[in-house]
Amino acid sequence: MLDIKFIRDNLDDVKNSLNKKGYVFDDIEFSKLDERRKGAMTQAQSLQAEKKKASKQIGALIGQGMSPEEAKAQVMSSIDADLSKAEQDAKDAEQALQELLMTIPNVPMAEVPVGKDEDDNVEVLKWGTPAEYTFEPKDHVDLGAPFGLNFDAGALVAGSRFAVMSGPIARLHRAITQFMLNTHIDEHGYEETYVPYLVNRQALEGTGQLPKFEEDLFKIPQAQGEKDLYLIPTAEVPVTNLLRDAVNDTQLPVKKVAHTPCFRSEAGSYGRDTRGMIRQHQFDKVELVQFVRAGDSEAALEELTGHAEAILQKLELPYRKVILCGGDLGFSAAKTYDLEVWLPGQQKYREISSCSTFGDYQARRMQARWRNPETGKPELLHTLNGSGLAVGRTLVAVLENYQEADGSIRIPAALKPYMGGLDRLRAAQ
């Protein structure tokens, strides 16, 4: 969440910056709650001081022959009642203010362009040249079917927006995952991390998915008395929360990579990308997460994005890099680069990775800190994450970019060691 002092000292700037995200910040409500909290706390502190002074009055009354119980009742009854009310008022005001702060998005960085949606994102670069075909290129649904990609089977056992992969396509999917993990571990310095696929509400609040985006999540109700759990929408949630509620005496940066399935209800996407694997309820992703000191977060975003780009370059997949405009920027993000891979079957670039810096926004929600050895004092971490990459969409890109006229799929050179040296998938296999 945002620093309350920062908001208080920069009300107009915060309001104007959040307008870039299309969020209307109610500065009047914020100021009202803030003043209510400060007033209640001041009153409680004043009554506490009065209570301390009253102890001398009790002593005097006892000296005059009154019993301790009578003396305390005479002096303290009114003060205790007023103090109890003031402390409750302060508690209620603090809770109301915290609830408001949890709904306020992160402030976008100055360089984030103004815009309403993805059409206003700004292209930074293009890499690679889309291939020219002597035939009409197919999309991944038609290409994958002969190799074991089955959406009817997914619908049979789970419903729409699920897929089953068998045989060659399942092996290719696994090969892509292993290639990504090994590259990030061996070449980019990430530590492989295995995390739960179910998380509690506090974890989702820490990274910003809750309270606003509950409808996008799959909730798993628990037995009475137990806290409900949620299927993870991304490994960002459990991995980032590993440093929650602690002062970490660790050397920065901390760089972690995790491969997990991800689960999203896709609320609000009715009718969008209903064909194929682009928008599924369950998909795999290799996630990159970094924890850095405040002064290093902007450089870390460039580095992390470069690590995701390296996967696309090694696979020789044409892509473009865009910076998201304010209207397309995520709730918790201060700045985001999207990588969009070229899909011949759609004749367009489609998102395959989002890489974001959050500043101290998530860390403040999680109270994730580190001890600065230069000062010996705890400081909030800065967090970053990005897809390195979405495995299913990478599979789609490989199928479509490496297709041949006869329906076979060439295996990218980078994946051959993970495919037993196989150089292509053929329908006759």
Coordinates of C-alpha atoms in Angstrom, one line a residue:
M1 CA 0.0 0.0 0.0
L2 CA 1.0 3.6 -0.2
D3 CA 2.7 5.3 2.7
I4 CA 0.1 7.3 4.6
K5 CA 2.6 10.1 5.3
F6 CA 3.4 10.3 1.6
I7 CA -0.3 10.6 0.7
R8 CA -0.9 13.2 3.5
D9 CA 2.1 15.3 2.3
N10 CA 1.3 15.0 -1.5
L11 CA -2.5 14.8 -1.8
D12 CA -2.8 16.6 -5.1
D13 CA 0.1 14.8 -6.7
V14 CA -1.2 11.4 -5.6
K15 CA -4.7 12.2 -6.9
N16 CA -3.3 13.4 -10.3
S17 CA -1.0 10.4 -10.6
L18 CA -3.8 7.9 -9.8
N19 CA -5.9 9.6 -12.5
K20 CA -3.4 8.2 -14.9
K21 CA -4.6 4.7 -13.9
G22 CA -8.2 5.7 -14.2
Y23 CA -8.6 5.6 -10.4
V24 CA -10.5 8.5 -8.8
F25 CA -8.8 9.0 -5.4
D26 CA -11.3 10.4 -2.8
D27 CA -8.9 12.8 -1.1
I28 CA -11.8 14.2 1.0
E29 CA -12.7 10.8 2.5
F30 CA -9.0 10.1 3.1
S31 CA -8.5 13.4 4.9
K32 CA -11.6 12.9 7.0
L33 CA -10.6 9.4 8.1
D34 CA -7.0 10.6 8.8
E35 CA -8.2 13.5 10.9
R36 CA -10.7 11.2 12.8
R37 CA -7.9 8.8 13.6
K38 CA -5.5 11.5 14.7
G39 CA -8.2 13.2 16.9
A40 CA -9.2 9.9 18.6
M41 CA -5.5 9.1 19.2
T42 CA -4.8 12.5 20.7
Q43 CA -7.8 12.2 23.0
A44 CA -6.8 8.7 24.1
Q45 CA -3.2 10.0 24.8
S46 CA -4.6 12.9 26.8
L47 CA -6.8 10.7 28.9
Q48 CA -3.9 8.3 29.5
A49 CA -1.9 11.3 30.9
E50 CA -4.9 12.3 33.0
K51 CA -5.2 8.8 34.3
K52 CA -1.5 8.9 35.5
K53 CA -2.2 12.2 37.3
A54 CA -5.3 10.7 38.9
S55 CA -3.2 8.1 40.7
K56 CA -1.9 10.9 43.0
Q57 CA -5.5 11.8 43.8
I58 CA -6.2 8.2 44.7
G59 CA -3.3 8.2 47.1
A60 CA -4.5 11.4 48.8
L61 CA -8.0 10.0 49.3
I62 CA -6.6 6.8 50.8
G63 CA -4.6 9.0 53.1
Q64 CA -7.8 10.7 54.2
G65 CA -9.2 7.3 55.3
M66 CA -11.0 6.1 52.1
S67 CA -10.5 2.5 51.1
P68 CA -8.4 1.9 48.0
E69 CA -11.4 0.4 46.1
E70 CA -13.6 3.4 46.9
A71 CA -10.9 5.9 46.1
K72 CA -10.2 4.2 42.7
A73 CA -13.8 4.0 41.9
Q74 CA -14.4 7.7 42.7
V75 CA -11.5 9.0 40.6
M76 CA -11.1 6.5 37.8
S77 CA -14.6 5.5 36.8
S78 CA -15.3 8.5 34.6
I79 CA -11.7 8.6 33.1
D80 CA -11.8 4.8 32.4
A81 CA -15.1 5.1 30.5
D82 CA -13.9 8.0 28.5
L83 CA -10.5 6.4 27.8
S84 CA -12.1 3.1 26.7
K85 CA -14.4 5.0 24.3
A86 CA -11.5 7.1 22.9
E87 CA -9.3 4.0 22.4
Q88 CA -12.2 2.2 20.6
D89 CA -12.8 5.3 18.4
A90 CA -9.1 5.3 17.5
K91 CA -9.1 1.6 16.7
D92 CA -12.2 2.0 14.5
A93 CA -10.7 5.0 12.7
E94 CA -7.4 3.1 12.1
Q95 CA -9.2 0.1 10.7
A96 CA -11.4 2.3 8.4
L97 CA -8.3 4.1 7.2
Q98 CA -6.4 0.8 6.6
E99 CA -9.3 -0.6 4.6
L100 CA -9.3 2.5 2.4
L101 CA -5.5 2.3 1.9
M102 CA -5.9 -1.4 0.8
T103 CA -8.1 -0.3 -2.0
I104 CA -5.8 2.5 -3.4
P105 CA -3.6 1.3 -6.3
N106 CA 0.1 2.0 -6.5
V107 CA 1.1 5.4 -8.0
P108 CA 2.6 5.0 -11.6
M109 CA 6.1 6.2 -12.2
A110 CA 6.5 9.5 -14.1
E111 CA 7.5 7.8 -17.4
V112 CA 4.4 5.7 -17.6
P113 CA 2.5 7.0 -20.6
V114 CA -1.0 8.4 -20.4
G115 CA -3.6 6.1 -22.0
K116 CA -6.9 4.2 -21.4
D117 CA -6.1 0.7 -22.5
E118 CA -3.7 -1.7 -24.4
D119 CA -4.2 0.3 -27.6
D120 CA -2.3 3.2 -25.9
N121 CA 0.7 1.2 -24.8
V122 CA 4.0 2.5 -26.3
E123 CA 6.3 0.2 -28.3
V124 CA 9.9 0.3 -27.1
L125 CA 11.5 -2.2 -29.5
K126 CA 11.0 -5.0 -31.9
W127 CA 13.2 -8.1 -32.1
G128 CA 13.3 -10.6 -35.0
T129 CA 11.4 -10.6 -38.2
P130 CA 8.2 -12.6 -38.7
A131 CA 8.7 -15.4 -41.2
E132 CA 7.1 -15.4 -44.6
Y133 CA 5.2 -18.5 -45.5
T134 CA 4.5 -20.0 -48.9
F135 CA 1.3 -21.4 -47.4
E136 CA -1.5 -20.2 -45.2
P137 CA -0.2 -20.5 -41.7
K138 CA -2.5 -22.4 -39.2
D139 CA -3.1 -21.5 -35.7
H140 CA -2.0 -23.6 -32.7
V141 CA -5.3 -25.4 -32.3
D142 CA -5.2 -27.0 -35.7
L143 CA -1.4 -27.5 -35.5
G144 CA -1.5 -29.1 -32.1
A145 CA -4.3 -31.6 -32.5
P146 CA -2.3 -34.3 -34.4
F147 CA 0.3 -34.1 -31.6
G148 CA -2.0 -34.6 -28.6
L149 CA -3.5 -31.1 -27.9
N150 CA -7.1 -31.8 -27.0
F151 CA -9.6 -29.2 -25.9
D152 CA -12.6 -31.6 -26.0
A153 CA -11.0 -33.8 -23.4
G154 CA -10.4 -30.7 -21.2
A155 CA -14.0 -29.8 -21.5
L156 CA -15.1 -33.3 -20.7
V157 CA -13.2 -33.5 -17.4
A158 CA -13.3 -29.9 -16.3
G159 CA -15.2 -27.5 -18.6
S160 CA -14.4 -24.8 -21.1
R161 CA -11.0 -23.1 -21.1
F162 CA -9.1 -26.3 -20.1
A163 CA -6.8 -28.4 -22.2
V164 CA -5.4 -31.9 -22.1
M165 CA -1.9 -32.5 -23.6
S166 CA -0.7 -36.0 -24.4
G167 CA 2.3 -37.5 -26.2
P168 CA 4.6 -35.2 -28.2
I169 CA 2.8 -32.0 -27.3
A170 CA 3.1 -32.8 -23.6
R171 CA 6.8 -33.5 -24.0
L172 CA 7.3 -30.2 -25.9
H173 CA 5.4 -28.4 -23.1
R174 CA 7.7 -30.0 -20.5
A175 CA 10.8 -29.3 -22.6
I176 CA 9.9 -25.6 -22.7
T177 CA 9.5 -25.5 -19.0
Q178 CA 12.8 -27.2 -18.3
F179 CA 14.6 -24.9 -20.8
M180 CA 13.3 -21.8 -19.1
L181 CA 14.1 -23.0 -15.6
N182 CA 17.7 -24.0 -16.5
T183 CA 18.4 -20.8 -18.3
H184 CA 17.2 -18.6 -15.5
I185 CA 19.1 -20.7 -12.9
D186 CA 22.3 -21.3 -14.7
E187 CA 22.7 -18.1 -16.7
H188 CA 20.7 -15.4 -14.8
G189 CA 21.4 -16.3 -11.2
Y190 CA 18.0 -17.2 -9.9
E191 CA 17.4 -19.7 -7.1
E192 CA 14.8 -22.4 -8.0
T193 CA 11.9 -22.3 -5.5
Y194 CA 9.0 -24.7 -5.0
V195 CA 5.9 -23.2 -3.4
P196 CA 2.3 -24.2 -2.5
Y197 CA -0.4 -23.8 -5.1
L198 CA -2.9 -22.8 -2.4
V199 CA -2.5 -19.6 -0.4
N200 CA -4.3 -17.8 2.4
R201 CA -6.1 -14.5 2.1
Q202 CA -3.3 -12.6 3.8
A203 CA -0.8 -13.7 1.0
L204 CA -3.2 -12.3 -1.7
E205 CA -3.7 -9.1 0.2
G206 CA 0.1 -8.8 0.5
T207 CA 0.7 -8.8 -3.3
G208 CA -2.5 -6.8 -4.1
Q209 CA -4.9 -9.3 -5.6
L210 CA -7.2 -8.8 -2.6
P211 CA -9.4 -7.2 -1.7
K212 CA -10.3 -5.8 -5.1
F213 CA -9.9 -8.8 -7.4
E214 CA -11.6 -11.6 -5.5
E215 CA -13.9 -12.5 -8.5
D216 CA -10.8 -13.3 -10.6
L217 CA -9.7 -16.0 -8.1
F218 CA -10.7 -19.6 -7.4
K219 CA -11.7 -19.8 -3.8
I220 CA -11.5 -23.1 -1.9
P221 CA -13.8 -23.0 1.1
Q222 CA -12.5 -24.9 4.2
A223 CA -14.2 -26.7 7.1
Q224 CA -15.8 -24.5 9.7
G225 CA -13.3 -22.7 11.8
E226 CA -10.6 -23.0 9.1
K227 CA -9.5 -20.1 7.0
D228 CA -10.4 -20.3 3.3
L229 CA -7.7 -20.9 0.7
Y230 CA -7.3 -19.8 -2.9
L231 CA -5.6 -21.4 -5.9
I232 CA -2.7 -19.2 -6.9
P233 CA -3.2 -16.9 -10.0
T234 CA 0.6 -16.7 -10.3
A235 CA 3.6 -17.8 -8.4
E236 CA 4.2 -14.2 -7.6
V237 CA 1.9 -14.6 -4.7
P238 CA 3.5 -17.4 -2.7
V239 CA 7.1 -16.5 -3.7
T240 CA 6.8 -12.8 -2.8
N241 CA 5.2 -13.6 0.5
L242 CA 8.2 -15.8 1.6
L243 CA 9.7 -12.6 3.0
R244 CA 6.5 -11.4 4.7
D245 CA 6.4 -10.2 8.3
A246 CA 10.1 -10.3 8.8
V247 CA 13.3 -8.2 8.9
N248 CA 15.5 -10.2 6.6
D249 CA 19.3 -10.2 7.3
T250 CA 20.1 -11.2 3.8
Q251 CA 22.3 -10.0 1.0
L252 CA 20.4 -8.3 -1.8
P253 CA 19.3 -8.8 -4.4
V254 CA 17.3 -12.0 -3.7
K255 CA 16.3 -13.6 -7.0
K256 CA 13.9 -16.6 -7.2
V257 CA 12.4 -18.5 -10.0
A258 CA 9.4 -20.9 -9.7
H259 CA 7.5 -23.1 -12.1
T260 CA 3.8 -23.5 -11.1
P261 CA 0.4 -24.0 -12.6
C262 CA -1.7 -20.8 -12.4
F263 CA -5.5 -20.6 -11.9
R264 CA -7.6 -17.7 -13.0
S265 CA -11.4 -17.5 -13.3
E266 CA -11.0 -15.0 -16.2
A267 CA -13.9 -12.9 -14.8
G268 CA -14.8 -10.2 -17.2
S269 CA -13.2 -11.9 -20.3
Y270 CA -16.4 -13.5 -21.5
G271 CA -16.2 -14.0 -25.3
R272 CA -12.5 -13.1 -25.5
D273 CA -10.0 -15.7 -26.8
T274 CA -12.3 -18.6 -26.4
R275 CA -10.4 -20.6 -29.0
G276 CA -7.2 -22.3 -27.9
M277 CA -4.7 -21.8 -25.2
I278 CA -4.4 -18.0 -25.0
R279 CA -6.8 -17.5 -22.1
Q280 CA -7.2 -20.6 -20.0
H281 CA -8.4 -21.3 -16.4
Q282 CA -5.3 -23.3 -15.8
F283 CA -1.9 -22.7 -17.3
D284 CA 1.8 -23.1 -16.4
K285 CA 4.2 -20.2 -15.9
V286 CA 7.8 -19.8 -15.0
E287 CA 7.9 -16.8 -12.7
L288 CA 10.8 -14.5 -11.9
V289 CA 10.8 -12.6 -8.6
Q290 CA 13.4 -10.2 -7.2
F291 CA 13.8 -8.4 -3.9
V292 CA 16.1 -5.4 -4.1
R293 CA 17.0 -2.3 -2.1
A294 CA 15.1 0.9 -3.0
G295 CA 17.8 2.5 -5.1
D296 CA 18.2 -0.6 -7.4
S297 CA 14.6 -1.3 -8.4
E298 CA 14.5 0.6 -11.7
A299 CA 17.7 -1.1 -12.9
A300 CA 16.4 -4.4 -11.7
L301 CA 13.3 -4.0 -13.9
E302 CA 15.5 -3.6 -16.9
E303 CA 17.5 -6.7 -15.9
L304 CA 14.5 -8.9 -15.2
T305 CA 12.8 -7.9 -18.4
G306 CA 16.0 -8.7 -20.2
H307 CA 16.0 -12.2 -18.7
A308 CA 12.5 -12.8 -20.1
E309 CA 13.6 -11.4 -23.5
A310 CA 16.5 -13.8 -23.5
I311 CA 14.2 -16.8 -23.6
L312 CA 12.4 -15.5 -26.6
Q313 CA 15.7 -14.7 -28.3
K314 CA 17.1 -18.2 -27.6
L315 CA 13.9 -19.6 -29.1
E316 CA 14.3 -17.2 -32.1
L317 CA 10.7 -16.0 -31.6
P318 CA 10.0 -12.5 -33.0
Y319 CA 8.5 -10.2 -30.3
R320 CA 8.0 -6.6 -29.4
K321 CA 8.4 -4.9 -26.0
V322 CA 5.9 -2.2 -24.9
I323 CA 5.6 0.0 -21.8
L324 CA 2.1 -0.2 -20.5
C325 CA 0.1 3.1 -20.3
G326 CA -1.6 4.1 -17.1
G327 CA -5.0 2.7 -18.0
D328 CA -3.5 -0.8 -18.7
L329 CA -1.2 -0.8 -15.7
G330 CA -1.9 -3.3 -13.0
F331 CA -3.2 -2.4 -9.6
S332 CA 0.0 -2.9 -7.6
A333 CA 2.5 -2.0 -10.4
A334 CA 4.4 1.3 -10.7
K335 CA 5.8 0.4 -14.1
T336 CA 5.3 -2.6 -16.4
Y337 CA 6.9 -3.8 -19.7
D338 CA 4.9 -6.4 -21.7
L339 CA 6.6 -8.7 -24.1
E340 CA 4.4 -9.7 -27.0
V341 CA 5.3 -12.6 -29.3
W342 CA 4.4 -12.8 -32.9
L343 CA 1.7 -15.4 -33.7
P344 CA 1.4 -16.2 -37.5
G345 CA -1.9 -17.9 -36.9
Q346 CA -3.4 -14.7 -35.7
Q347 CA -1.1 -12.3 -37.6
K348 CA -0.6 -10.2 -34.5
Y349 CA 1.6 -9.8 -31.5
R350 CA 0.2 -11.3 -28.3
E351 CA 1.3 -10.9 -24.7
I352 CA 3.6 -13.6 -23.4
S353 CA 5.2 -11.8 -20.4
S354 CA 4.6 -8.9 -18.1
C355 CA 7.5 -7.6 -16.0
S356 CA 6.8 -5.1 -13.3
T357 CA 8.3 -3.1 -10.5
F358 CA 6.2 -2.3 -7.4
G359 CA 8.5 -0.1 -5.5
D360 CA 7.8 -0.7 -1.8
Y361 CA 4.0 -1.0 -2.4
Q362 CA 3.8 -4.8 -1.8
A363 CA 6.5 -4.8 0.9
R364 CA 4.5 -2.3 2.9
R365 CA 1.4 -4.4 2.7
M366 CA 3.4 -7.5 3.7
Q367 CA 5.8 -5.7 6.1
A368 CA 8.7 -7.4 4.2
R369 CA 11.9 -5.6 5.3
W370 CA 15.6 -6.1 5.3
R371 CA 18.3 -4.8 7.6
N372 CA 20.5 -2.3 5.9
P373 CA 24.1 -3.2 7.0
E374 CA 25.2 0.4 6.4
T375 CA 22.7 1.8 9.0
G376 CA 21.7 -1.2 11.0
K377 CA 18.1 -0.2 10.5
P378 CA 15.2 -2.1 8.9
E379 CA 14.0 -0.8 5.5
L380 CA 11.2 -1.9 3.2
L381 CA 12.2 -4.0 0.3
H382 CA 11.4 -3.2 -3.3
T383 CA 9.8 -6.1 -5.2
L384 CA 9.7 -7.0 -8.8
N385 CA 8.3 -9.9 -10.8
G386 CA 7.8 -11.1 -14.4
S387 CA 6.8 -14.1 -16.5
G388 CA 9.9 -15.8 -17.7
L389 CA 7.7 -17.0 -19.6
A390 CA 4.1 -18.2 -19.7
V391 CA 4.7 -21.8 -20.8
G392 CA 1.4 -22.4 -22.7
R393 CA 1.7 -19.2 -24.7
T394 CA 5.4 -20.1 -25.5
L395 CA 4.1 -23.5 -26.7
V396 CA 1.6 -21.7 -28.9
A397 CA 4.3 -19.4 -30.3
V398 CA 6.7 -22.4 -31.1
L399 CA 3.9 -24.3 -32.8
E400 CA 2.9 -21.4 -35.0
N401 CA 6.3 -20.0 -35.8
Y402 CA 8.0 -23.3 -36.5
Q403 CA 5.2 -24.9 -38.6
E404 CA 5.9 -26.4 -42.0
A405 CA 3.6 -26.8 -45.0
D406 CA 3.1 -30.6 -44.2
G407 CA 1.9 -29.8 -40.7
S408 CA 5.1 -30.9 -39.0
I409 CA 6.7 -28.7 -36.4
R410 CA 10.4 -27.9 -36.3
I411 CA 12.0 -28.1 -32.9
P412 CA 13.9 -24.9 -32.0
A413 CA 17.7 -25.5 -31.5
A414 CA 17.5 -24.5 -27.9
L415 CA 14.9 -27.2 -27.1
K416 CA 16.5 -30.1 -28.9
P417 CA 18.5 -31.2 -25.9
Y418 CA 15.3 -31.4 -23.9
M419 CA 13.5 -33.4 -26.7
G420 CA 16.0 -36.2 -26.9
G421 CA 17.6 -34.7 -30.0
L422 CA 14.3 -34.8 -31.9
D423 CA 14.4 -32.2 -34.7
R424 CA 10.7 -32.0 -35.5
L425 CA 7.3 -33.3 -34.6
R426 CA 5.5 -35.3 -37.3
A427 CA 1.9 -36.3 -37.3
A428 CA 2.9 -39.9 -38.1
Q429 CA 4.7 -40.3 -34.7

